[in-house]
Coordinates of C-alpha atoms and ligand atoms in Angstrom, one line a residue:
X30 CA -23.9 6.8 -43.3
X31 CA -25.5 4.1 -41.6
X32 CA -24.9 3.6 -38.0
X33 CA -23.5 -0.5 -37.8
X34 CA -23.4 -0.7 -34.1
X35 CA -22.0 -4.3 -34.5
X36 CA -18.9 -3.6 -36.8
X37 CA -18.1 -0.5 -33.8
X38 CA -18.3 -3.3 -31.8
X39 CA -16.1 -5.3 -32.9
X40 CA -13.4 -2.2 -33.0
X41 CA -13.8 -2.9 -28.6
X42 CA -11.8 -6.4 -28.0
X43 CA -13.1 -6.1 -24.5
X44 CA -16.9 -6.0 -25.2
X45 CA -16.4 -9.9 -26.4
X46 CA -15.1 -11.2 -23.5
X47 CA -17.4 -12.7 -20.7
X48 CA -17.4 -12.8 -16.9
X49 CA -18.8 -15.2 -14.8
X50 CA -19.3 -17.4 -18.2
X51 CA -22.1 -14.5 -19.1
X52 CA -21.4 -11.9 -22.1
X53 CA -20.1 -8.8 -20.6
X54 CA -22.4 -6.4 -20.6
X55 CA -20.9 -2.9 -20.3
X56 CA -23.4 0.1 -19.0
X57 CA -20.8 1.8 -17.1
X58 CA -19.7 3.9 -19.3
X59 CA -20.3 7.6 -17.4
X60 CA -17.5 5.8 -14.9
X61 CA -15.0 5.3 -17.3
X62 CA -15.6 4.0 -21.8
X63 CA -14.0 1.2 -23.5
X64 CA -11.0 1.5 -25.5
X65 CA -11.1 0.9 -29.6
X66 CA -8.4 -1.5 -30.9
X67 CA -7.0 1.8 -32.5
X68 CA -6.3 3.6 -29.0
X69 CA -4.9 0.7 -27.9
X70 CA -2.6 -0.1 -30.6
X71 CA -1.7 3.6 -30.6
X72 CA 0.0 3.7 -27.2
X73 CA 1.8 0.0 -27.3
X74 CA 3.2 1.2 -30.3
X75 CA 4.3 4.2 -29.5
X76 CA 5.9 2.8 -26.1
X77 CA 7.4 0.5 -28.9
X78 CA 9.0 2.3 -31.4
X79 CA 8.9 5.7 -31.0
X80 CA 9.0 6.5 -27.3
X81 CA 11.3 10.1 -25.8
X82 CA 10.5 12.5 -23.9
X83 CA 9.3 15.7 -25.8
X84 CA 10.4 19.1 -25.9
X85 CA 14.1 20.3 -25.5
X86 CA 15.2 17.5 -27.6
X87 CA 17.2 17.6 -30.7
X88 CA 17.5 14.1 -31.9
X89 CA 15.3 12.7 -33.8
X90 CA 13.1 10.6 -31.7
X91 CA 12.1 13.5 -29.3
X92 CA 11.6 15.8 -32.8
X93 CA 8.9 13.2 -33.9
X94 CA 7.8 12.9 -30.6
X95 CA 7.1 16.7 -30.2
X96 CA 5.2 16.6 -33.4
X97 CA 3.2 14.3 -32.9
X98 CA 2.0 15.5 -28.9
X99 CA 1.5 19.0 -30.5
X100 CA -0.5 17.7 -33.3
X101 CA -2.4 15.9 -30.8
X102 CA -3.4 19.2 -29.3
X103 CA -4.3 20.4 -32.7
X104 CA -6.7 17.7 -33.3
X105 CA -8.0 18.6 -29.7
X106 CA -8.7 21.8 -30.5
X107 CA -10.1 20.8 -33.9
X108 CA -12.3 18.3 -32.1
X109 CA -13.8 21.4 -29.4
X110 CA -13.7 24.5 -32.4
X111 CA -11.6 26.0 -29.6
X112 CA -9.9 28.9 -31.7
X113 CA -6.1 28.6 -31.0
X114 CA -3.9 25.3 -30.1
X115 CA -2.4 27.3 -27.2
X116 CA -5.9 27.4 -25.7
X117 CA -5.5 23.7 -25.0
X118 CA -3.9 22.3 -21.6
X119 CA -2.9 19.2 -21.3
X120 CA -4.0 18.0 -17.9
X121 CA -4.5 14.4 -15.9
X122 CA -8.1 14.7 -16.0
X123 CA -11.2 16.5 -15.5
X124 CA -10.4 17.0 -11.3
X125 CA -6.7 18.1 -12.2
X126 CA -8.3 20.8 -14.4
X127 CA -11.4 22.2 -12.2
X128 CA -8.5 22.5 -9.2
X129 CA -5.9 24.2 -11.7
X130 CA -8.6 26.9 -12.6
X131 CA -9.7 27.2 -8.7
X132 CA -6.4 27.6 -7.6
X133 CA -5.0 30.1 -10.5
X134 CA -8.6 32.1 -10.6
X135 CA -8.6 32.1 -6.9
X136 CA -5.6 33.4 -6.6
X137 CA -5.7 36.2 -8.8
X138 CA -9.1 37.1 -8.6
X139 CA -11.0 35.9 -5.6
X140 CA -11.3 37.5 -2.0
X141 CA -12.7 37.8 1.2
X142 CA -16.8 38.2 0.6
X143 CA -16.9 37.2 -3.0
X144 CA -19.0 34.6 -4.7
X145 CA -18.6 31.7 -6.9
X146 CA -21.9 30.1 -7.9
X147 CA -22.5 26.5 -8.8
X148 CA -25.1 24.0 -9.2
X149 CA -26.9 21.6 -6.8
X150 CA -25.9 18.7 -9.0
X151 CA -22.7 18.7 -9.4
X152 CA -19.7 16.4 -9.4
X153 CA -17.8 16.2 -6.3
X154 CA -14.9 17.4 -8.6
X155 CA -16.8 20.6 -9.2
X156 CA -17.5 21.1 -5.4
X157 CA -14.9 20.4 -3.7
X158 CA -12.3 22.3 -5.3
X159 CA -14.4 25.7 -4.8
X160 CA -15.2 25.1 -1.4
X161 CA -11.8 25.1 -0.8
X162 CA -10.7 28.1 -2.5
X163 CA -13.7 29.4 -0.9
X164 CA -12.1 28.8 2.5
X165 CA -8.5 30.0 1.7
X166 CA -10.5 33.1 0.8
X167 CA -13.3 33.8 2.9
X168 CA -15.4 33.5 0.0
X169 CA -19.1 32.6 -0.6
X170 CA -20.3 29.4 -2.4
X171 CA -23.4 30.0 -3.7
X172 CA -25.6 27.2 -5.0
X173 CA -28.3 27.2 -8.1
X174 CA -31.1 24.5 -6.9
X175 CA -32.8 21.6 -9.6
X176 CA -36.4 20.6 -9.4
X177 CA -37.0 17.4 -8.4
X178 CA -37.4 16.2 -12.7
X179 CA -33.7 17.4 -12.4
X180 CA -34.1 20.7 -13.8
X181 CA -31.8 23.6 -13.2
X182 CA -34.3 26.4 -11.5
X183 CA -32.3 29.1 -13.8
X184 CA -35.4 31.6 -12.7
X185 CA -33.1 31.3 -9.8
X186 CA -30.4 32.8 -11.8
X187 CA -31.2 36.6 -11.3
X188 CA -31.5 36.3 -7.5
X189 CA -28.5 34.2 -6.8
X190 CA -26.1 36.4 -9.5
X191 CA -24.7 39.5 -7.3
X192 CA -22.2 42.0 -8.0
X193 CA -19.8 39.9 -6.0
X194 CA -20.0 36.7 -8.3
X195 CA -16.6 36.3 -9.3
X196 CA -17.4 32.9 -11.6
X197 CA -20.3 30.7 -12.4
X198 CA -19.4 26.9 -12.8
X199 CA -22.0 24.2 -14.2
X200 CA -21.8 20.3 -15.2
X201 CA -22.3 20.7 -18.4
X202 CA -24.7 16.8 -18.8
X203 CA -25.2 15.7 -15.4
X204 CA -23.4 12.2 -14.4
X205 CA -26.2 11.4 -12.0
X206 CA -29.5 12.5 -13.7
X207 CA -28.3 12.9 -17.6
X208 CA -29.8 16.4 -17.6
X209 CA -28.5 18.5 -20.4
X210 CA -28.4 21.4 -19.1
X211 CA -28.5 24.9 -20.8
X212 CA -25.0 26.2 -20.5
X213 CA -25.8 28.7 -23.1
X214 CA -28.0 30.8 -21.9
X215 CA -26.8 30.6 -18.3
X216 CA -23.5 31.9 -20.1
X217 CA -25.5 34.7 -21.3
X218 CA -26.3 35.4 -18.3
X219 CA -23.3 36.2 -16.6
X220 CA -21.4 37.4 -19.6
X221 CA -24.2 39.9 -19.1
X222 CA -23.1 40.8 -15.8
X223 CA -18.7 40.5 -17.0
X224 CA -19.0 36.8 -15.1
X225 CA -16.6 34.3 -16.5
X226 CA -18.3 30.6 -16.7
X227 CA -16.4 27.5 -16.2
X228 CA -18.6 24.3 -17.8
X229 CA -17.4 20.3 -16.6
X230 CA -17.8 18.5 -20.1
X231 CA -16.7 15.5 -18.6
X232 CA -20.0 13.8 -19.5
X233 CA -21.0 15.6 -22.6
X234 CA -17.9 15.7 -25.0
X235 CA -18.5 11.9 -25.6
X236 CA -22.2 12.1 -26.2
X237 CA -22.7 15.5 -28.5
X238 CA -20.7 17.8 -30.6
X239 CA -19.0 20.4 -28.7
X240 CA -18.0 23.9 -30.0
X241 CA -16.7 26.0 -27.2
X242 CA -16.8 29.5 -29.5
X243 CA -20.1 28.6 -30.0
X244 CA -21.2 28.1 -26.6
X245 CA -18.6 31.1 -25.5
X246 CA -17.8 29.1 -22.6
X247 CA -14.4 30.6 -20.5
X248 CA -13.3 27.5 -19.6
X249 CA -14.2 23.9 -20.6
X250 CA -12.9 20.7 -18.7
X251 CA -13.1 17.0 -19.8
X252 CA -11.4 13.3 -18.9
X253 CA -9.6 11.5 -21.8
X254 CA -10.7 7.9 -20.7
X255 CA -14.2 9.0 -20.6
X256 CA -14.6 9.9 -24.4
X257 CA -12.7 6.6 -25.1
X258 CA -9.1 7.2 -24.5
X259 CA -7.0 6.5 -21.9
X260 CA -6.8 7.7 -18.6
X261 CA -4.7 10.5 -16.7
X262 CA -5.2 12.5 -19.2
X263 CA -7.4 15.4 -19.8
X264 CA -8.0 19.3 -21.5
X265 CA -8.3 22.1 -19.6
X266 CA -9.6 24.6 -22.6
X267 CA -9.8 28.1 -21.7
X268 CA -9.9 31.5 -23.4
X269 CA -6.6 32.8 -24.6
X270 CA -7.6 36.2 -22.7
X271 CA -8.1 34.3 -19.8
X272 CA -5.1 32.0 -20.1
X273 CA -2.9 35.0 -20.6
X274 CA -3.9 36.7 -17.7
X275 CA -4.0 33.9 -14.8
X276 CA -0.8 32.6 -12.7
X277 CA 0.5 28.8 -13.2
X278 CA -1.5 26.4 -10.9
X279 CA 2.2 24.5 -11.0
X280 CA 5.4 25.1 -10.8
X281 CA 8.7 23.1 -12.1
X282 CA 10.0 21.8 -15.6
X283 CA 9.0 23.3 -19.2
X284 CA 6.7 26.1 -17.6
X285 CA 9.4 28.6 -16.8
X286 CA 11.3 30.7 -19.5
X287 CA 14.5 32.1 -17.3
X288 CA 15.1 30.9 -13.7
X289 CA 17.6 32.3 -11.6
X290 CA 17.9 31.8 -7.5
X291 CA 16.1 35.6 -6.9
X292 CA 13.0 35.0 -9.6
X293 CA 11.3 33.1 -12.5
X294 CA 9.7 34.1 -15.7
X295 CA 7.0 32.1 -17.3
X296 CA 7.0 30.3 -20.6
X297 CA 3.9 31.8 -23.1
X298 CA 1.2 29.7 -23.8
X299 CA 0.4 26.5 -23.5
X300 CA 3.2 25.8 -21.7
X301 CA 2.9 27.9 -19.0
X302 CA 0.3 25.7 -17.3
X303 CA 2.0 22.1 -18.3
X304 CA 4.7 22.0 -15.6
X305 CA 7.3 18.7 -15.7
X306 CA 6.8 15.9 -18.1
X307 CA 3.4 16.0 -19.3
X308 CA 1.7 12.8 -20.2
X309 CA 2.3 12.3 -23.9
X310 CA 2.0 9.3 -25.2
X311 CA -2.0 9.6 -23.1
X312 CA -2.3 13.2 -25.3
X313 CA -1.5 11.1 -28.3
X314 CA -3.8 8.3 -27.7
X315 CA -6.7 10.7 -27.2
X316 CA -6.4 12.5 -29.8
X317 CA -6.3 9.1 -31.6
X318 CA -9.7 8.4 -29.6
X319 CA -11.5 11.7 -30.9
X320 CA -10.2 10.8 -34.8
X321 CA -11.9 7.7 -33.7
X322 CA -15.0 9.1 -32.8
X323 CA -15.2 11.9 -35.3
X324 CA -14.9 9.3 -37.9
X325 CA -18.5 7.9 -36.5
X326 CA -19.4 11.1 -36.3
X327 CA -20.8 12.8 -33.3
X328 CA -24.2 13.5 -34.9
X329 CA -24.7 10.2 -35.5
X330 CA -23.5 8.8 -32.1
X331 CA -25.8 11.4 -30.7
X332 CA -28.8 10.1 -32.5
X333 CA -28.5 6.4 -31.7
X334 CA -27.7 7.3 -28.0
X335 CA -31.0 8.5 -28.0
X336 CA -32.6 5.7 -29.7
X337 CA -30.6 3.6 -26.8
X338 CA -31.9 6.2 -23.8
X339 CA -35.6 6.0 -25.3
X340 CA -35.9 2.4 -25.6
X341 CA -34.1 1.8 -21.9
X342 CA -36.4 4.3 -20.4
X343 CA -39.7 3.1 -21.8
X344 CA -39.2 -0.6 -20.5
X345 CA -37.9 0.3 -17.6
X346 CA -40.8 2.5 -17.2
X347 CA -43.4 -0.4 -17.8
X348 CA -41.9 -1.8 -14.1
X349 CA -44.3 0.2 -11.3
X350 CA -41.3 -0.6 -8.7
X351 CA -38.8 1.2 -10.7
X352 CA -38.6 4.9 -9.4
X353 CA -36.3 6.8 -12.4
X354 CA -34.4 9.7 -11.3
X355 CA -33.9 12.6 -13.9
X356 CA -37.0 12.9 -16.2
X357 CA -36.3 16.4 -17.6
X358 CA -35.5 16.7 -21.3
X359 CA -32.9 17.6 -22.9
X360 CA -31.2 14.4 -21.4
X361 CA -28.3 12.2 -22.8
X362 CA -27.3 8.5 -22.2
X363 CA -27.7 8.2 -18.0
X364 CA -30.4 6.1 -16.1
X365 CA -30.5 6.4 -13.0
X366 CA -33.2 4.5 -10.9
X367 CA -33.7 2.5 -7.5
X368 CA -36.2 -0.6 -6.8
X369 CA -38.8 -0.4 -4.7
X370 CA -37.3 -1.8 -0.8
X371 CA -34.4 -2.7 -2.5
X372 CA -30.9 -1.4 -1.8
X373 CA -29.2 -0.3 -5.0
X374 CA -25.9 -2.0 -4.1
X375 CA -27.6 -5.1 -2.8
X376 CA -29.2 -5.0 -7.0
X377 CA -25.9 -4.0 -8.2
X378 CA -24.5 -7.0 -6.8
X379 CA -27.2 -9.4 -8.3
X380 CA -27.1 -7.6 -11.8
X381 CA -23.0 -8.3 -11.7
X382 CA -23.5 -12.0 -11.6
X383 CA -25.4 -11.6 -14.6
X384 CA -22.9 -10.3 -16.6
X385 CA -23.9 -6.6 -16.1
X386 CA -22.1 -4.2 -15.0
X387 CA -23.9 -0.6 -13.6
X388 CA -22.5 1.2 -11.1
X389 CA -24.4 1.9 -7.8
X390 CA -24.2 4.2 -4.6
X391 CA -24.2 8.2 -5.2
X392 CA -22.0 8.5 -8.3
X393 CA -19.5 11.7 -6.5
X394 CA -22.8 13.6 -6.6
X395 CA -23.6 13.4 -2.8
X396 CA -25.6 16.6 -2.8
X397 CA -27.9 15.2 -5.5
X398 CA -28.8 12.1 -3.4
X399 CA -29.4 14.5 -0.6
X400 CA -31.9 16.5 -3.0
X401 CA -33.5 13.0 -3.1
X402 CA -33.6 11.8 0.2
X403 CA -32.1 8.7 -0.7
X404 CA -28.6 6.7 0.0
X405 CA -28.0 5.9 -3.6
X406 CA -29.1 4.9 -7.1
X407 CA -28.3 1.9 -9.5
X408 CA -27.1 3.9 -12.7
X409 CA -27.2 2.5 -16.3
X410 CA -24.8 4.7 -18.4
X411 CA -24.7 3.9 -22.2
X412 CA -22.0 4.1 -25.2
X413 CA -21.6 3.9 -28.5
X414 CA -21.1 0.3 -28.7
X415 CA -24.6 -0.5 -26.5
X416 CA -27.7 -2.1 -27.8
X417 CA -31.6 -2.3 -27.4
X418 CA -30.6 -6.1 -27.0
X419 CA -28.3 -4.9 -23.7
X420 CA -31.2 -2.9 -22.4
X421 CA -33.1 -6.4 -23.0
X422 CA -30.8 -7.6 -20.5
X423 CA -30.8 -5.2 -18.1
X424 CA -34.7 -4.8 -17.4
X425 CA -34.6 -9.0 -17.6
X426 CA -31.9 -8.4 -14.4
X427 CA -34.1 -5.9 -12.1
X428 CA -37.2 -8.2 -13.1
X429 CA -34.9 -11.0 -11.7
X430 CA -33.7 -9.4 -9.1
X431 CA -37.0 -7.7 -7.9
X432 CA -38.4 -11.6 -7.7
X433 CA -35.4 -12.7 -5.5
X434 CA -36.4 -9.7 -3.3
X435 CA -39.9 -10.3 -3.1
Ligands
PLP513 N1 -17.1 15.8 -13.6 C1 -18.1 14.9 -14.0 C2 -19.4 15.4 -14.5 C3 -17.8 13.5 -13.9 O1 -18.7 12.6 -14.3 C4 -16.5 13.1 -13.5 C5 -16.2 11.7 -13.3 O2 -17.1 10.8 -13.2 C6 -15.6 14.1 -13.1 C7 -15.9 15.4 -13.2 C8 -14.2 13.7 -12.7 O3 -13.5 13.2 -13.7 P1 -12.1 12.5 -13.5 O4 -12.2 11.6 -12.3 O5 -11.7 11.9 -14.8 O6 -11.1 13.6 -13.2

């Protein structure tokens, strides 16, 4: 099959609109993606004609409604190679997962003086939750460093892994640098050593085929509006070993199976972990969002994100003022840079007006600006639906805006 980056673009009503009288030119897509028509049809007509609350229902409405959010995990779980539906949580989002598997694993399996190790180039969302199970236990947060390419130091790896590492949790592509990095054999690793690993795909499920059985991840994470559905709501995927064993992170509605005053049983899985009304019709839409993308197929998005990455990195490259952040390889759609003198928002704001949108400032990855020394980058992220002729545009903005500067 031929890759026809125009036709996908014309699934994307948004990408033909303008702003400031300029053609829209969308490189933030590591933020949040653009919807297909599909996705968007999907959930008006749902709210239209099929909408009621699932579960527990017996009239007809809720009955289709039911099907149709439990096939959605199904084609979830198709989508990952995850080996059961019940290993499939329905969450709001990448955060709401990380701080559901912080809370539960903490709970049950975290005390005073253990560790849980992470990476120096994370997202805030797979920081913050730790250090704070890490102070409601008087546990350790350990940290595995990059190089300043953006490289994981794994040599690292057999140093900073102790007996008392309860978990190991890495981004799986970095949001900040694009560094792919090599979950698998840091998985190895602590399997080696009876260490569960939790990885954030929030940035790699869009960009690359993903089979967690493959990759024998514990847990896997990821954000529905980031791989081109809609937003609050996301997959928490975890083993069903692991599932089975760890507490609810919530409590209410749909998650219990008898409640009297004195106590409260659970409900099996999935349910257990998808207290009070989940959010349906968003389960639905992503799963009409993967179908979407599987249909263009993953190895061929892959492959032309590439082509995109190459060709925005060699021109940029050609600029001596542009200083480019995250050289390693493997890397997947991200540029990250800053202009010489030049503040990133200040170029941010310039690159707007022209009808291009990037996002500047430290991307929820604090630590990795502090790695840098630096306040901030400008960050190009790229889609499906981007072109060479977009990257055209976007080196024809910093050459613009370096000439305003100077
Ligand atoms: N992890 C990574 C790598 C991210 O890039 C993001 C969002 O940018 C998140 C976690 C948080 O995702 P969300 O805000 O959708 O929960």
């Amino acid at each position: 099959m031929k890759y026809n980056v125009n036709a996908i673009r014309n699934d994307f009503p948004i990408l033909h609109r303008e702003v400031y009288n300029k053609p829209l030119i969308y490189l933030d897509n590591g933020a949040t993606t653009q919807k297909p028509l599909r996705v968007i049809n999907c959930i008006r007509d749902f709210q239209r004609f099929r909408n009621s609350s699932i579960h527990r229902g017996v009239h007809y409405l809720s009955e289709q409604a039911t099907g149709e959010f439990e096939n959605a995990r199904k084609t979830v779980q198709q989508f990952i190679h995850a080996l059961h539906p019940h290993e499939i949580i329905f969450t709001p989002g990448t955060t709401a997962s990380i701080n559901g598997i912080a809370f539960s694993f903490g709970e049950k399996y975290v005390k005073a003086g253990d560790e849980i190790l992470i990476t120096e180039m994370e997202h805030h969302a797979n920081i913050v939750p730790w250090q704070m199970l890490c102070e409601r236990k008087k546990a350790v947060l350990k940290v595995i460093p990059f190089s300043d390419e953006g490289k994981l130091k794994l040599d690292e790896l057999d140093r900073l892994i102790t007996p008392k590492t309860r978990l190991i949790t890495v981004i799986h592509v970095s949001n900040t640098l694009g560094t792919v990095n090599p979950v698998e054999e840091i998985i190895r690793k602590a399997h080696a050593s009876d260490i569960p690993v939790l990885v954030d795909g929030a940035q790699s499920v869009q960009h690359t085929p993903i089979d967690v059985q493959k990759m024998d991840c514990d847990f896997f994470v990821f954000s529905g509006h980031k791989v081109y559905g809609p937003t609050g709501i996301g997959i928490l995927y975890g083993k069903e070993k692991w599932l089975e064993e760890l507490p609810p992170f919530q409590g209410g509605g749909e998650m219990v199976d008898v409640v009297t005053m004195e106590k409260t049983t659970y409900n099996g899985l999935p349910f257990k972990f998808e207290a009070g009304t989940p959010n349906y019709i968003g389960a639905i839409a992503l799963a009409e969002a993967l179908q979407y993308i599987s249909g263009l197929g993953l190895d061929h998005i892959a492959a032309y994100e590439q082509e995109l990455l190459d060709y925005g990195i060699s021109k940029l490259s050609e600029l001596e003022y542009v200083k480019l952040y995250g050289t390693t390889r493997p890397k997947s759609a991200v540029i990250s840079f800053n202009l010489d003198g030049i503040h990133p928002y200040d170029a941010g704001m310039i690159m707007d007006k022209m009808g291009i949108a990037v996002r500047t400032g430290t991307h929820c990855a604090q630590p990795v600006m502090q790695h840098y020394g630096i306040s901030g980058t400008i960050r190009a992220s790229l889609a499906l639906y981007n072109t060479c002729e977009e990257l055209d545009a976007l080196v024809d903005s910093v050459k613009k805006v370096k000439t305003m500067f100077s």
